[in-house]
mmCIF file of C-alpha atoms in Angstrom:
data_model
loop_
_atom_site.group_PDB
_atom_site.id
_atom_site.type_symbol
_atom_site.label_atom_id
_atom_site.label_comp_id
_atom_site.label_asym_id
_atom_site.label_seq_id
_atom_site.Cartn_x
_atom_site.Cartn_y
_atom_site.Cartn_z
ATOM 1 C CA UNK A 1 -15.761 -2.009 15.018
ATOM 2 C CA UNK A 2 -15.577 -5.299 16.683
ATOM 3 C CA UNK A 3 -17.489 -7.092 13.992
ATOM 4 C CA UNK A 4 -15.286 -5.541 11.328
ATOM 5 C CA UNK A 5 -12.067 -6.915 13.233
ATOM 6 C CA UNK A 6 -13.770 -10.362 13.282
ATOM 7 C CA UNK A 7 -14.385 -10.274 9.452
ATOM 8 C CA UNK A 8 -10.910 -9.066 8.901
ATOM 9 C CA UNK A 9 -9.418 -11.957 10.831
ATOM 10 C CA UNK A 10 -11.754 -14.478 9.056
ATOM 11 C CA UNK A 11 -10.739 -13.034 5.685
ATOM 12 C CA UNK A 12 -6.945 -13.506 6.577
ATOM 13 C CA UNK A 13 -7.567 -17.185 7.322
ATOM 14 C CA UNK A 14 -9.603 -17.649 4.172
ATOM 15 C CA UNK A 15 -7.227 -15.866 1.845
ATOM 16 C CA UNK A 16 -3.839 -17.054 3.113
ATOM 17 C CA UNK A 17 -3.997 -20.495 1.382
ATOM 18 C CA UNK A 18 -5.474 -19.192 -1.676
ATOM 19 C CA UNK A 19 -2.887 -16.350 -2.230
ATOM 20 C CA UNK A 20 -0.026 -18.691 -1.337
ATOM 21 C CA UNK A 21 -1.144 -20.851 -4.082
ATOM 22 C CA UNK A 22 -1.907 -18.198 -6.761
ATOM 23 C CA UNK A 23 0.856 -15.822 -5.994
ATOM 24 C CA UNK A 24 3.459 -17.828 -3.986
ATOM 25 C CA UNK A 25 4.161 -14.646 -2.294
ATOM 26 C CA UNK A 26 7.165 -14.020 -0.167
ATOM 27 C CA UNK A 27 7.440 -11.212 2.275
ATOM 28 C CA UNK A 28 10.755 -9.449 3.097
ATOM 29 C CA UNK A 29 11.320 -7.129 6.095
ATOM 30 C CA UNK A 30 7.738 -7.221 7.175
ATOM 31 C CA UNK A 31 8.783 -6.137 10.653
ATOM 32 C CA UNK A 32 9.425 -2.502 9.777
ATOM 33 C CA UNK A 33 6.020 -1.207 10.412
ATOM 34 C CA UNK A 34 5.965 0.037 14.089
ATOM 35 C CA UNK A 35 4.019 -2.205 16.340
ATOM 36 C CA UNK A 36 1.796 0.750 17.369
ATOM 37 C CA UNK A 37 1.103 4.356 16.451
ATOM 38 C CA UNK A 38 -0.227 6.045 13.322
ATOM 39 C CA UNK A 39 1.903 5.739 10.113
ATOM 40 C CA UNK A 40 1.610 5.519 6.412
ATOM 41 C CA UNK A 41 2.463 2.497 4.263
ATOM 42 C CA UNK A 42 3.449 3.680 0.714
ATOM 43 C CA UNK A 43 3.365 1.024 -2.036
ATOM 44 C CA UNK A 44 3.362 0.674 -5.773
ATOM 45 C CA UNK A 45 0.208 -0.749 -7.304
ATOM 46 C CA UNK A 46 0.231 -3.683 -9.880
ATOM 47 C CA UNK A 47 -2.963 -5.552 -9.463
ATOM 48 C CA UNK A 48 -6.396 -5.865 -7.518
ATOM 49 C CA UNK A 49 -4.640 -8.342 -5.325
ATOM 50 C CA UNK A 50 -2.291 -5.902 -3.751
ATOM 51 C CA UNK A 51 -4.221 -4.723 -0.724
ATOM 52 C CA UNK A 52 -4.775 -8.415 0.260
ATOM 53 C CA UNK A 53 -1.105 -9.330 -0.314
ATOM 54 C CA UNK A 54 -0.107 -6.379 1.958
ATOM 55 C CA UNK A 55 -2.525 -7.373 4.718
ATOM 56 C CA UNK A 56 -1.477 -10.951 4.644
ATOM 57 C CA UNK A 57 2.143 -9.987 5.169
ATOM 58 C CA UNK A 58 1.364 -7.719 8.368
ATOM 59 C CA UNK A 59 0.180 -8.472 11.719
ATOM 60 C CA UNK A 60 -1.422 -4.978 12.215
ATOM 61 C CA UNK A 61 -4.557 -4.223 10.277
ATOM 62 C CA UNK A 62 -4.291 -2.114 7.344
ATOM 63 C CA UNK A 63 -6.642 0.428 5.965
ATOM 64 C CA UNK A 64 -6.803 1.419 2.279
ATOM 65 C CA UNK A 65 -8.323 4.129 -0.092
ATOM 66 C CA UNK A 66 -10.412 2.191 -2.795
ATOM 67 C CA UNK A 67 -12.004 3.754 -5.997
ATOM 68 C CA UNK A 68 -15.696 4.693 -5.285
ATOM 69 C CA UNK A 69 -16.871 2.582 -8.014
ATOM 70 C CA UNK A 70 -16.343 -0.511 -5.781
ATOM 71 C CA UNK A 71 -18.812 0.669 -3.200
ATOM 72 C CA UNK A 72 -21.866 0.946 -5.594
ATOM 73 C CA UNK A 73 -22.930 -2.605 -4.726
ATOM 74 C CA UNK A 74 -24.170 -2.399 -1.001
ATOM 75 C CA UNK A 75 -23.231 -5.851 -0.153
ATOM 76 C CA UNK A 76 -19.701 -5.626 -1.660
ATOM 77 C CA UNK A 77 -19.212 -2.256 -0.028
ATOM 78 C CA UNK A 78 -19.979 -3.580 3.455
ATOM 79 C CA UNK A 79 -17.630 -6.417 2.923
ATOM 80 C CA UNK A 80 -14.507 -4.180 1.725
ATOM 81 C CA UNK A 81 -15.389 -1.617 4.536
ATOM 82 C CA UNK A 82 -15.036 -4.336 7.033
ATOM 83 C CA UNK A 83 -11.754 -5.249 5.462
ATOM 84 C CA UNK A 84 -10.389 -1.713 5.968
ATOM 85 C CA UNK A 85 -11.345 0.034 2.655
ATOM 86 C CA UNK A 86 -12.980 3.459 2.183
ATOM 87 C CA UNK A 87 -14.022 5.129 -0.925
ATOM 88 C CA UNK A 88 -11.929 7.891 -2.807
ATOM 89 C CA UNK A 89 -12.997 9.899 -5.904
ATOM 90 C CA UNK A 90 -10.109 9.454 -8.420
ATOM 91 C CA UNK A 91 -9.038 12.084 -10.689
ATOM 92 C CA UNK A 92 -9.568 14.914 -8.162
ATOM 93 C CA UNK A 93 -8.537 15.974 -4.871
ATOM 94 C CA UNK A 94 -11.041 14.124 -2.487
ATOM 95 C CA UNK A 95 -10.914 16.007 0.817
ATOM 96 C CA UNK A 96 -13.335 13.640 2.539
ATOM 97 C CA UNK A 97 -11.109 10.668 1.795
ATOM 98 C CA UNK A 98 -8.041 12.512 2.897
ATOM 99 C CA UNK A 99 -9.842 13.463 6.133
ATOM 100 C CA UNK A 100 -10.765 9.827 6.847
ATOM 101 C CA UNK A 101 -7.226 8.723 6.240
ATOM 102 C CA UNK A 102 -5.981 11.407 8.588
ATOM 103 C CA UNK A 103 -8.579 10.326 11.352
ATOM 104 C CA UNK A 104 -7.454 6.771 11.091
ATOM 105 C CA UNK A 105 -3.828 7.879 11.499
ATOM 106 C CA UNK A 106 -4.897 9.988 14.550
ATOM 107 C CA UNK A 107 -6.355 6.854 16.050
ATOM 108 C CA UNK A 108 -3.086 5.077 15.648
ATOM 109 C CA UNK A 109 -3.871 3.034 12.598
ATOM 110 C CA UNK A 110 -1.863 2.201 9.439
ATOM 111 C CA UNK A 111 -3.021 4.109 6.397
ATOM 112 C CA UNK A 112 -2.089 2.439 3.076
ATOM 113 C CA UNK A 113 -1.661 4.786 0.112
ATOM 114 C CA UNK A 114 -0.715 3.492 -3.327
ATOM 115 C CA UNK A 115 1.746 6.151 -4.330
ATOM 116 C CA UNK A 116 1.376 6.145 -8.034
ATOM 117 C CA UNK A 117 -2.410 6.928 -7.835
ATOM 118 C CA UNK A 118 -3.592 3.849 -9.802
ATOM 119 C CA UNK A 119 -2.575 0.579 -11.228
ATOM 120 C CA UNK A 120 0.226 0.184 -13.862
ATOM 121 C CA UNK A 121 -0.855 -1.567 -17.012
ATOM 122 C CA UNK A 122 2.746 -2.670 -17.779
ATOM 123 C CA UNK A 123 3.967 -3.750 -14.367
ATOM 124 C CA UNK A 124 6.567 -0.964 -14.493
ATOM 125 C CA UNK A 125 6.722 1.755 -11.898
ATOM 126 C CA UNK A 126 4.902 4.968 -12.565
ATOM 127 C CA UNK A 127 5.430 8.567 -11.549
ATOM 128 C CA UNK A 128 4.595 9.147 -7.962
ATOM 129 C CA UNK A 129 1.518 11.442 -6.865
ATOM 130 C CA UNK A 130 1.883 13.912 -4.119
ATOM 131 C CA UNK A 131 -1.021 12.484 -2.063
ATOM 132 C CA UNK A 132 1.043 10.280 0.190
ATOM 133 C CA UNK A 133 3.565 13.001 0.928
ATOM 134 C CA UNK A 134 0.810 15.525 1.657
ATOM 135 C CA UNK A 135 -0.898 13.270 4.218
ATOM 136 C CA UNK A 136 2.651 12.600 5.896
ATOM 137 C CA UNK A 137 3.350 16.412 5.879
ATOM 138 C CA UNK A 138 0.012 17.299 7.389
ATOM 139 C CA UNK A 139 0.199 14.474 10.124
ATOM 140 C CA UNK A 140 3.852 14.453 10.625
ATOM 141 C CA UNK A 141 4.126 10.644 10.776
ATOM 142 C CA UNK A 142 6.624 8.217 9.290
ATOM 143 C CA UNK A 143 6.236 6.717 5.861
ATOM 144 C CA UNK A 144 7.055 3.009 5.411
ATOM 145 C CA UNK A 145 7.848 2.345 1.636
ATOM 146 C CA UNK A 146 6.791 -1.023 0.261
ATOM 147 C CA UNK A 147 7.231 -2.732 -3.104
ATOM 148 C CA UNK A 148 5.305 -5.421 -4.876
ATOM 149 C CA UNK A 149 7.213 -7.131 -7.514
ATOM 150 C CA UNK A 150 6.070 -10.042 -9.709
ATOM 151 C CA UNK A 151 9.174 -12.186 -10.716
ATOM 152 C CA UNK A 152 9.154 -14.444 -13.700
ATOM 153 C CA UNK A 153 6.443 -14.077 -16.336
ATOM 154 C CA UNK A 154 3.785 -11.607 -15.118
ATOM 155 C CA UNK A 155 1.146 -12.997 -17.481
ATOM 156 C CA UNK A 156 1.559 -16.430 -15.751
ATOM 157 C CA UNK A 157 -1.243 -17.009 -13.194
ATOM 158 C CA UNK A 158 0.992 -18.646 -10.689
ATOM 159 C CA UNK A 159 4.037 -16.263 -10.875
ATOM 160 C CA UNK A 160 6.057 -15.679 -7.753
ATOM 161 C CA UNK A 161 5.207 -12.455 -5.973
ATOM 162 C CA UNK A 162 7.549 -10.622 -3.639
ATOM 163 C CA UNK A 163 6.267 -8.167 -1.115
ATOM 164 C CA UNK A 164 9.172 -6.114 0.182
ATOM 165 C CA UNK A 165 8.991 -3.517 3.104
ATOM 166 C CA UNK A 166 11.512 -0.706 3.529
ATOM 167 C CA UNK A 167 12.656 1.002 6.724
ATOM 168 C CA UNK A 168 10.371 3.918 8.041
ATOM 169 C CA UNK A 169 11.191 7.371 6.630
ATOM 170 C CA UNK A 170 10.556 10.184 9.239
ATOM 171 C CA UNK A 171 9.223 13.528 8.142
ATOM 172 C CA UNK A 172 12.646 14.954 8.860
ATOM 173 C CA UNK A 173 14.234 12.460 6.481
ATOM 174 C CA UNK A 174 11.653 13.350 3.727
ATOM 175 C CA UNK A 175 12.123 16.982 4.321
ATOM 176 C CA UNK A 176 8.506 17.557 5.206
ATOM 177 C CA UNK A 177 7.700 20.560 7.343
ATOM 178 C CA UNK A 178 4.045 21.479 8.320
ATOM 179 C CA UNK A 179 3.999 24.594 6.285
ATOM 180 C CA UNK A 180 5.999 23.211 3.448
ATOM 181 C CA UNK A 181 5.001 23.846 -0.344
ATOM 182 C CA UNK A 182 4.675 21.833 -3.447
ATOM 183 C CA UNK A 183 8.454 21.539 -4.197
ATOM 184 C CA UNK A 184 8.744 19.819 -0.822
ATOM 185 C CA UNK A 185 6.004 17.503 -1.550
ATOM 186 C CA UNK A 186 7.514 16.601 -4.963
ATOM 187 C CA UNK A 187 10.976 16.073 -3.343
ATOM 188 C CA UNK A 188 9.422 13.782 -0.736
ATOM 189 C CA UNK A 189 7.359 11.843 -3.119
ATOM 190 C CA UNK A 190 10.520 11.217 -5.184
ATOM 191 C CA UNK A 191 12.453 9.971 -2.177
ATOM 192 C CA UNK A 192 9.699 7.506 -1.247
ATOM 193 C CA UNK A 193 9.574 6.347 -4.892
ATOM 194 C CA UNK A 194 13.442 5.993 -5.065
ATOM 195 C CA UNK A 195 13.262 3.576 -1.937
ATOM 196 C CA UNK A 196 10.652 1.597 -3.816
ATOM 197 C CA UNK A 197 12.658 1.535 -6.967
ATOM 198 C CA UNK A 198 15.679 0.207 -4.925
ATOM 199 C CA UNK A 199 13.589 -2.709 -3.337
ATOM 200 C CA UNK A 200 12.168 -3.608 -6.988
ATOM 201 C CA UNK A 201 15.815 -3.683 -8.411
ATOM 202 C CA UNK A 202 17.130 -5.883 -5.615
ATOM 203 C CA UNK A 203 14.167 -8.334 -5.844
ATOM 204 C CA UNK A 204 14.642 -8.657 -9.534
ATOM 205 C CA UNK A 205 18.456 -9.150 -9.281
ATOM 206 C CA UNK A 206 17.786 -11.875 -6.584
ATOM 207 C CA UNK A 207 15.404 -13.673 -8.748
ATOM 208 C CA UNK A 208 17.935 -13.579 -11.783
ATOM 209 C CA UNK A 209 20.522 -15.124 -9.560
ATOM 210 C CA UNK A 210 18.266 -17.972 -9.049
#
């Protein structure tokens, strides 16, 4: 674990100037994640750069689910594991990955979940999946919504990027109870996504104002 923390810190130092140049990212409300304690960071997903952008905007170390294909190369797998990633089988409920995420939350870590279940091809927001709400329901921990928005021409390599964090949503605010059913999960997922939509709309309006 100590070696992983060192590699994580080195990665932040190396990536910061590169990502500042390529994405010109700006963080908004990056203080909303609690300073300690397990929680979930729920974000939209637009590019492979998203995990790094989120990590660079936060003091706390973030952990991520990543598609299992990325772990086929042993060297690359060891690197991304050290940077907080662990594999998940997409397209089916991966109980092992969910258990790993729950264990991290129990240990007081920040578990990052891309609420749409995959990357958007258009840049627009997609329908939320219930996985994020399911973990929040089972663990009874707050969810911090976050939105990554590319402003300007999304095809331009050096387009500006805004990383916006919302206020924590408690299980009570999301209507999540330990024994709740699918409707409860669906409603909570929509509430989280609504907050992400609000942040995206706000950031796009601010950009148009100049």
